[in-house]
Amino acid sequence: MALLIPWLPVSAGKEAHRIHFVYWFATAIAIAVFSVVVAVLIYSIWKFRAGPDDEEDGPPIHGHTTLEIVWTAIPAVLVTAISIVSAVVLAQNGHAGPDPLLIQVKAQQFAWNFTYPNGKSFGYLEAPAGRSMKLNITSTDVIHSFWVPQLSQKQDAVPGQHNTIVVTPTRIGTYPIICTELCGLGHSIMRSHINVVSPADYAAWVKQGGATTGPPGLAVFQREGCGSCHTFTPAGSTGKVGPDLDDLKAEALRANRGPLASFVHQSIVEPAAYLEPGYPDAMPHIFGQQISAAELNQLVQYLVQGAK
Ligand code: CUA
């Protein structure tokens, strides 16, 4: 039965293959031990069952030295084997090889940001199949955790600390990036994705600047992860943590804080200045420092033009 259940996601990377091997190694041992224990139990119930009116005590049984040595030695050997296999896999999975792709990963409430060696940042990961990536992971606010189920490796994003992991995607496809540490209101939607593409496609992506087609404000919107928390139809986002940006005009009227553009600008750099009824002060107060003035204007224009 243990073999029939698909416990693990499809493995899309070298490290995941090794981790899955450890899982199956330990599971196979568990299946063997469980089978022996249950077989002995069932046999004993059948063979030594007391008769209906048998109320006698069972015979007093003292130790059986050989049996005790055997049932101590076998688990000791098995547990040692599991720890050796785990230690080898842990060491191999920490090794990035001679030419890893170095990516700076920044987590913040509630979005991921990935910076490539050429200095460009994106809200998602583009990865060449077959090449190791070394992720240097940090956080700007609280503790988050980086996880792609199909790549198995998991690492915390801690403010003021740089944690690394190595992932070597080998299977072309798109996989979710999930925050796996409870980090606040938007934790459950703090997601992005990794596109694993052929080395040629990756080279083409780098060459054309990894650009998102569309207005410049859209690139800022995506990179800063606005869509994780906000619904905005022009960007195709459906976040529900913060107010719906399709309704910006009605919200600006309620807020009564001057023209739409200045209301939007203020709401980004000073989110608590006006809180839409029903929404807490959950938006990070860092975007004013984090986004350059020019890009902030692009973002404001994009939102103003896209609002219904
Ligand atoms: Cu970030 Cu949960």
Tab-separated table of C-alpha atoms and ligand atoms in Angstrom:
chain	number	residue	atom	x	y	z
A	1	MET	CA	0.000	0.000	0.000
A	2	ALA	CA	2.865	2.383	0.835
A	3	LEU	CA	4.155	1.857	-2.691
A	4	LEU	CA	0.794	2.644	-4.302
A	5	ILE	CA	0.419	6.141	-2.808
A	6	PRO	CA	2.066	9.007	-4.765
A	7	TRP	CA	3.657	10.639	-1.690
A	8	LEU	CA	6.073	12.901	-3.475
A	9	PRO	CA	5.700	15.535	-6.188
A	10	VAL	CA	7.387	14.848	-9.514
A	11	SER	CA	11.101	15.424	-9.138
A	12	ALA	CA	12.374	18.284	-11.328
A	13	GLY	CA	15.956	18.584	-10.126
A	14	LYS	CA	19.106	16.736	-9.144
A	15	GLU	CA	18.774	17.556	-5.445
A	16	ALA	CA	15.145	16.387	-5.464
A	17	HIS	CA	16.206	13.016	-6.976
A	18	ARG	CA	18.623	12.491	-4.095
A	19	ILE	CA	16.117	13.606	-1.445
A	20	HIS	CA	13.496	11.278	-2.927
A	21	PHE	CA	16.036	8.467	-2.746
A	22	VAL	CA	16.448	9.123	1.018
A	23	TYR	CA	12.647	9.108	1.422
A	24	TRP	CA	12.298	5.769	-0.333
A	25	PHE	CA	15.311	4.273	1.446
A	26	ALA	CA	13.768	5.115	4.854
A	27	THR	CA	10.283	4.123	3.667
A	28	ALA	CA	11.483	0.716	2.450
A	29	ILE	CA	13.056	0.040	5.856
A	30	ALA	CA	9.845	1.181	7.569
A	31	ILE	CA	7.768	-1.123	5.342
A	32	ALA	CA	10.012	-4.095	6.181
A	33	VAL	CA	9.945	-3.451	9.959
A	34	PHE	CA	6.192	-2.804	9.953
A	35	SER	CA	5.511	-6.000	7.968
A	36	VAL	CA	7.539	-8.161	10.358
A	37	VAL	CA	5.902	-6.643	13.468
A	38	VAL	CA	2.361	-6.978	12.088
A	39	ALA	CA	3.020	-10.542	10.847
A	40	VAL	CA	4.222	-11.628	14.312
A	41	LEU	CA	1.254	-9.845	15.928
A	42	ILE	CA	-1.319	-11.534	13.660
A	43	TYR	CA	0.319	-14.949	14.072
A	44	SER	CA	0.324	-14.570	17.881
A	45	ILE	CA	-3.325	-13.508	17.995
A	46	TRP	CA	-4.275	-16.543	15.940
A	47	LYS	CA	-1.939	-19.119	17.493
A	48	PHE	CA	-1.954	-18.177	21.203
A	49	ARG	CA	-5.501	-16.956	21.631
A	50	ALA	CA	-6.973	-17.845	25.067
A	51	GLY	CA	-10.094	-20.011	25.051
A	52	PRO	CA	-13.484	-18.471	26.023
A	53	ASP	CA	-13.389	-19.613	29.720
A	54	ASP	CA	-9.623	-19.458	30.183
A	55	GLU	CA	-9.065	-16.961	33.043
A	56	GLU	CA	-5.644	-18.243	34.092
A	57	ASP	CA	-2.539	-16.021	34.156
A	58	GLY	CA	-0.141	-16.642	31.299
A	59	PRO	CA	3.178	-18.417	32.065
A	60	PRO	CA	5.856	-16.059	33.579
A	61	ILE	CA	8.494	-15.466	30.910
A	62	HIS	CA	11.961	-14.066	31.661
A	63	GLY	CA	14.383	-12.454	29.256
A	64	HIS	CA	15.622	-14.028	26.047
A	65	THR	CA	19.165	-12.710	25.584
A	66	THR	CA	19.617	-13.683	21.925
A	67	LEU	CA	16.294	-12.143	20.933
A	68	GLU	CA	17.078	-8.932	22.831
A	69	ILE	CA	20.475	-8.598	21.149
A	70	VAL	CA	18.890	-9.165	17.742
A	71	TRP	CA	16.097	-6.613	18.192
A	72	THR	CA	18.574	-4.003	19.450
A	73	ALA	CA	21.244	-4.646	16.834
A	74	ILE	CA	18.989	-4.609	13.747
A	75	PRO	CA	17.377	-1.183	14.440
A	76	ALA	CA	20.811	0.237	15.369
A	77	VAL	CA	22.198	-0.873	11.996
A	78	LEU	CA	19.156	0.480	10.119
A	79	VAL	CA	19.198	3.885	11.856
A	80	THR	CA	22.950	4.184	11.247
A	81	ALA	CA	22.427	3.374	7.564
A	82	ILE	CA	19.718	6.059	7.273
A	83	SER	CA	21.970	8.662	8.914
A	84	ILE	CA	24.909	7.845	6.635
A	85	VAL	CA	22.766	8.033	3.488
A	86	SER	CA	21.228	11.332	4.712
A	87	ALA	CA	24.639	12.842	5.505
A	88	VAL	CA	25.982	11.931	2.042
A	89	VAL	CA	22.918	13.440	0.314
A	90	LEU	CA	23.087	16.572	2.475
A	91	ALA	CA	26.746	17.084	1.509
A	92	GLN	CA	26.074	16.463	-2.204
A	93	ASN	CA	23.060	18.800	-2.218
A	94	GLY	CA	25.103	21.627	-0.709
A	95	HIS	CA	27.669	21.432	-3.503
A	96	ALA	CA	27.056	23.888	-6.343
A	97	GLY	CA	29.765	22.691	-8.742
A	98	PRO	CA	32.240	24.907	-10.610
A	99	ASP	CA	29.916	27.361	-12.389
A	100	PRO	CA	26.630	27.979	-10.571
A	101	LEU	CA	24.223	30.715	-11.559
A	102	LEU	CA	24.184	33.111	-8.587
A	103	ILE	CA	20.781	34.559	-7.713
A	104	GLN	CA	19.986	37.002	-4.906
A	105	VAL	CA	16.595	36.145	-3.452
A	106	LYS	CA	14.730	38.721	-1.408
A	107	ALA	CA	11.525	37.865	0.438
A	108	GLN	CA	9.168	40.476	1.799
A	109	GLN	CA	5.524	40.575	2.858
A	110	PHE	CA	4.199	39.100	0.538
A	111	ALA	CA	6.337	38.711	-2.536
A	112	TRP	CA	9.532	37.214	-3.907
A	113	ASN	CA	12.218	39.109	-5.781
A	114	PHE	CA	15.066	37.526	-7.739
A	115	THR	CA	18.162	39.459	-8.839
A	116	TYR	CA	20.369	38.018	-11.588
A	117	PRO	CA	24.153	38.491	-11.982
A	118	ASN	CA	23.509	41.292	-14.523
A	119	GLY	CA	21.676	43.283	-11.841
A	120	LYS	CA	18.182	42.810	-13.268
A	121	SER	CA	15.372	41.850	-10.897
A	122	PHE	CA	12.208	39.893	-11.499
A	123	GLY	CA	9.258	38.669	-9.489
A	124	TYR	CA	9.796	35.122	-10.772
A	125	LEU	CA	12.696	32.807	-11.579
A	126	GLU	CA	13.824	31.880	-15.074
A	127	ALA	CA	16.217	28.937	-14.948
A	128	PRO	CA	18.289	27.029	-17.497
A	129	ALA	CA	17.792	23.251	-17.217
A	130	GLY	CA	20.900	21.360	-16.169
A	131	ARG	CA	22.791	24.231	-14.540
A	132	SER	CA	23.143	24.573	-10.769
A	133	MET	CA	21.763	27.740	-9.230
A	134	LYS	CA	23.044	29.058	-5.934
A	135	LEU	CA	20.307	31.043	-4.226
A	136	ASN	CA	21.403	33.636	-1.677
A	137	ILE	CA	18.254	34.171	0.336
A	138	THR	CA	17.346	37.015	2.681
A	139	SER	CA	14.297	38.904	3.907
A	140	THR	CA	13.503	42.596	4.409
A	141	ASP	CA	10.929	42.168	7.160
A	142	VAL	CA	9.928	38.891	8.866
A	143	ILE	CA	10.946	35.248	8.443
A	144	HIS	CA	9.789	33.621	5.216
A	145	SER	CA	10.878	30.353	3.661
A	146	PHE	CA	11.669	29.468	0.049
A	147	TRP	CA	10.295	26.208	-1.301
A	148	VAL	CA	9.671	24.669	-4.713
A	149	PRO	CA	8.059	21.260	-4.023
A	150	GLN	CA	9.404	19.762	-7.277
A	151	LEU	CA	12.959	20.853	-6.391
A	152	SER	CA	12.626	19.649	-2.753
A	153	GLN	CA	15.233	22.050	-1.335
A	154	LYS	CA	13.861	24.442	1.299
A	155	GLN	CA	15.522	27.410	2.981
A	156	ASP	CA	14.422	30.115	5.435
A	157	ALA	CA	14.612	33.787	4.478
A	158	VAL	CA	15.713	35.601	7.638
A	159	PRO	CA	16.154	39.394	7.985
A	160	GLY	CA	19.826	40.365	8.317
A	161	GLN	CA	21.021	36.913	7.331
A	162	HIS	CA	22.023	35.375	3.993
A	163	ASN	CA	21.162	31.684	3.706
A	164	THR	CA	22.100	29.735	0.610
A	165	ILE	CA	20.757	26.658	-1.116
A	166	VAL	CA	21.656	24.947	-4.354
A	167	VAL	CA	19.027	23.841	-6.846
A	168	THR	CA	19.773	22.184	-10.178
A	169	PRO	CA	16.553	22.006	-12.212
A	170	THR	CA	16.679	19.295	-14.845
A	171	ARG	CA	13.077	19.003	-16.014
A	172	ILE	CA	11.615	21.697	-18.279
A	173	GLY	CA	8.378	23.164	-16.980
A	174	THR	CA	6.840	25.754	-14.662
A	175	TYR	CA	6.718	25.038	-10.937
A	176	PRO	CA	5.350	27.046	-8.004
A	177	ILE	CA	7.559	28.929	-5.562
A	178	ILE	CA	5.847	28.819	-2.184
A	179	CYS	CA	6.441	30.678	1.068
A	180	THR	CA	6.440	27.939	3.664
A	181	GLU	CA	6.823	29.988	6.873
A	182	LEU	CA	3.775	31.721	8.371
A	183	CYS	CA	4.647	35.391	7.735
A	184	GLY	CA	1.427	37.357	8.116
A	185	LEU	CA	-1.890	38.049	6.450
A	186	GLY	CA	-0.735	37.277	2.919
A	187	HIS	CA	1.305	34.153	3.725
A	188	SER	CA	-0.983	31.766	1.869
A	189	ILE	CA	-0.762	33.782	-1.350
A	190	MET	CA	2.977	34.550	-1.140
A	191	ARG	CA	3.753	32.648	-4.279
A	192	SER	CA	5.708	32.998	-7.459
A	193	HIS	CA	6.941	30.511	-10.032
A	194	ILE	CA	10.069	29.141	-11.634
A	195	ASN	CA	10.243	28.594	-15.389
A	196	VAL	CA	12.765	25.887	-16.190
A	197	VAL	CA	13.725	26.271	-19.853
A	198	SER	CA	16.370	24.859	-22.190
A	199	PRO	CA	19.809	26.540	-22.018
A	200	ALA	CA	19.152	28.056	-25.477
A	201	ASP	CA	15.824	29.534	-24.385
A	202	TYR	CA	17.465	30.863	-21.241
A	203	ALA	CA	20.216	32.546	-23.270
A	204	ALA	CA	17.525	34.129	-25.459
A	205	TRP	CA	15.643	35.331	-22.372
A	206	VAL	CA	18.804	36.944	-20.985
A	207	LYS	CA	19.591	38.515	-24.363
A	208	GLN	CA	16.214	40.197	-24.674
A	209	GLY	CA	16.637	41.508	-21.133
A	210	GLY	CA	14.044	39.241	-19.582
A	211	ALA	CA	11.669	42.078	-20.391
A	212	THR	CA	7.991	41.811	-19.721
A	213	THR	CA	6.113	43.063	-22.732
A	214	GLY	CA	3.722	45.860	-21.889
A	215	PRO	CA	3.934	49.237	-20.173
A	216	PRO	CA	6.980	49.894	-17.931
A	217	GLY	CA	4.687	50.196	-14.906
A	218	LEU	CA	3.652	46.561	-15.374
A	219	ALA	CA	7.259	45.411	-14.954
A	220	VAL	CA	7.476	47.342	-11.660
A	221	PHE	CA	4.090	45.932	-10.574
A	222	GLN	CA	5.288	42.386	-11.233
A	223	ARG	CA	8.769	42.776	-9.805
A	224	GLU	CA	7.484	44.238	-6.530
A	225	GLY	CA	4.889	41.491	-6.248
A	226	CYS	CA	1.895	43.874	-6.015
A	227	GLY	CA	-0.319	41.210	-7.590
A	228	SER	CA	0.207	38.846	-4.638
A	229	CYS	CA	-2.054	41.048	-2.534
A	230	HIS	CA	-4.067	43.098	-5.034
A	231	THR	CA	-6.497	42.280	-7.778
A	232	PHE	CA	-5.743	44.341	-10.901
A	233	THR	CA	-7.322	43.174	-14.144
A	234	PRO	CA	-4.790	44.799	-16.553
A	235	ALA	CA	-1.998	42.828	-14.828
A	236	GLY	CA	-4.081	39.665	-14.578
A	237	SER	CA	-3.632	39.555	-10.794
A	238	THR	CA	-6.253	38.268	-8.380
A	239	GLY	CA	-4.761	38.915	-4.897
A	240	LYS	CA	-7.320	39.404	-2.140
A	241	VAL	CA	-5.211	40.574	0.834
A	242	GLY	CA	-5.359	44.259	-0.048
A	243	PRO	CA	-7.979	46.463	-1.709
A	244	ASP	CA	-9.025	45.746	-5.297
A	245	LEU	CA	-7.038	48.112	-7.536
A	246	ASP	CA	-9.657	47.905	-10.268
A	247	ASP	CA	-11.788	50.035	-7.924
A	248	LEU	CA	-9.157	52.723	-7.351
A	249	LYS	CA	-11.433	55.522	-8.526
A	250	ALA	CA	-14.177	54.700	-6.042
A	251	GLU	CA	-11.592	54.252	-3.293
A	252	ALA	CA	-10.027	57.633	-4.092
A	253	LEU	CA	-13.468	59.247	-3.832
A	254	ARG	CA	-14.012	57.679	-0.413
A	255	ALA	CA	-10.536	58.689	0.715
A	256	ASN	CA	-11.067	62.258	-0.540
A	257	ARG	CA	-7.341	62.940	-0.831
A	258	GLY	CA	-7.015	64.946	-4.003
A	259	PRO	CA	-6.391	63.738	-7.556
A	260	LEU	CA	-6.248	60.016	-8.276
A	261	ALA	CA	-2.518	59.993	-9.137
A	262	SER	CA	-1.440	61.668	-5.914
A	263	PHE	CA	-3.761	59.376	-3.908
A	264	VAL	CA	-2.196	56.314	-5.543
A	265	HIS	CA	1.324	57.670	-5.029
A	266	GLN	CA	0.661	58.364	-1.345
A	267	SER	CA	-0.963	54.949	-0.854
A	268	ILE	CA	2.223	53.263	-2.106
A	269	VAL	CA	4.820	55.251	-0.161
A	270	GLU	CA	2.693	55.861	2.947
A	271	PRO	CA	0.180	52.987	3.017
A	272	ALA	CA	-1.295	53.864	6.418
A	273	ALA	CA	-2.159	57.456	5.442
A	274	TYR	CA	-5.562	56.193	4.336
A	275	LEU	CA	-6.839	52.697	4.990
A	276	GLU	CA	-9.652	51.409	2.853
A	277	PRO	CA	-12.491	50.324	5.237
A	278	GLY	CA	-12.219	46.621	6.066
A	279	TYR	CA	-8.456	46.407	5.417
A	280	PRO	CA	-5.782	46.485	8.142
A	281	ASP	CA	-2.433	48.297	7.922
A	282	ALA	CA	-0.828	45.254	6.319
A	283	MET	CA	1.065	46.717	3.374
A	284	PRO	CA	4.827	47.067	3.931
A	285	HIS	CA	5.939	50.693	4.401
A	286	ILE	CA	9.128	50.183	2.427
A	287	PHE	CA	8.120	50.763	-1.169
A	288	GLY	CA	8.922	54.503	-0.955
A	289	GLN	CA	12.584	53.637	-0.338
A	290	GLN	CA	12.625	50.474	-2.405
A	291	ILE	CA	11.295	51.793	-5.724
A	292	SER	CA	13.142	54.613	-7.520
A	293	ALA	CA	11.232	57.861	-8.100
A	294	ALA	CA	11.120	57.280	-11.865
A	295	GLU	CA	9.756	53.745	-11.512
A	296	LEU	CA	7.284	54.894	-8.873
A	297	ASN	CA	5.870	57.335	-11.411
A	298	GLN	CA	5.618	54.563	-14.008
A	299	LEU	CA	3.777	52.402	-11.497
A	300	VAL	CA	1.388	55.215	-10.511
A	301	GLN	CA	0.633	55.987	-14.176
A	302	TYR	CA	0.048	52.315	-14.893
A	303	LEU	CA	-2.406	51.979	-11.998
A	304	VAL	CA	-4.225	55.232	-12.779
A	305	GLN	CA	-4.649	54.298	-16.459
A	306	GLY	CA	-5.772	50.769	-15.692
A	307	ALA	CA	-8.320	51.689	-12.994
A	308	LYS	CA	-11.924	51.413	-14.098
B	1	CUA	CU1	6.216	34.760	3.444
B	1	CUA	CU2	4.815	33.110	4.423
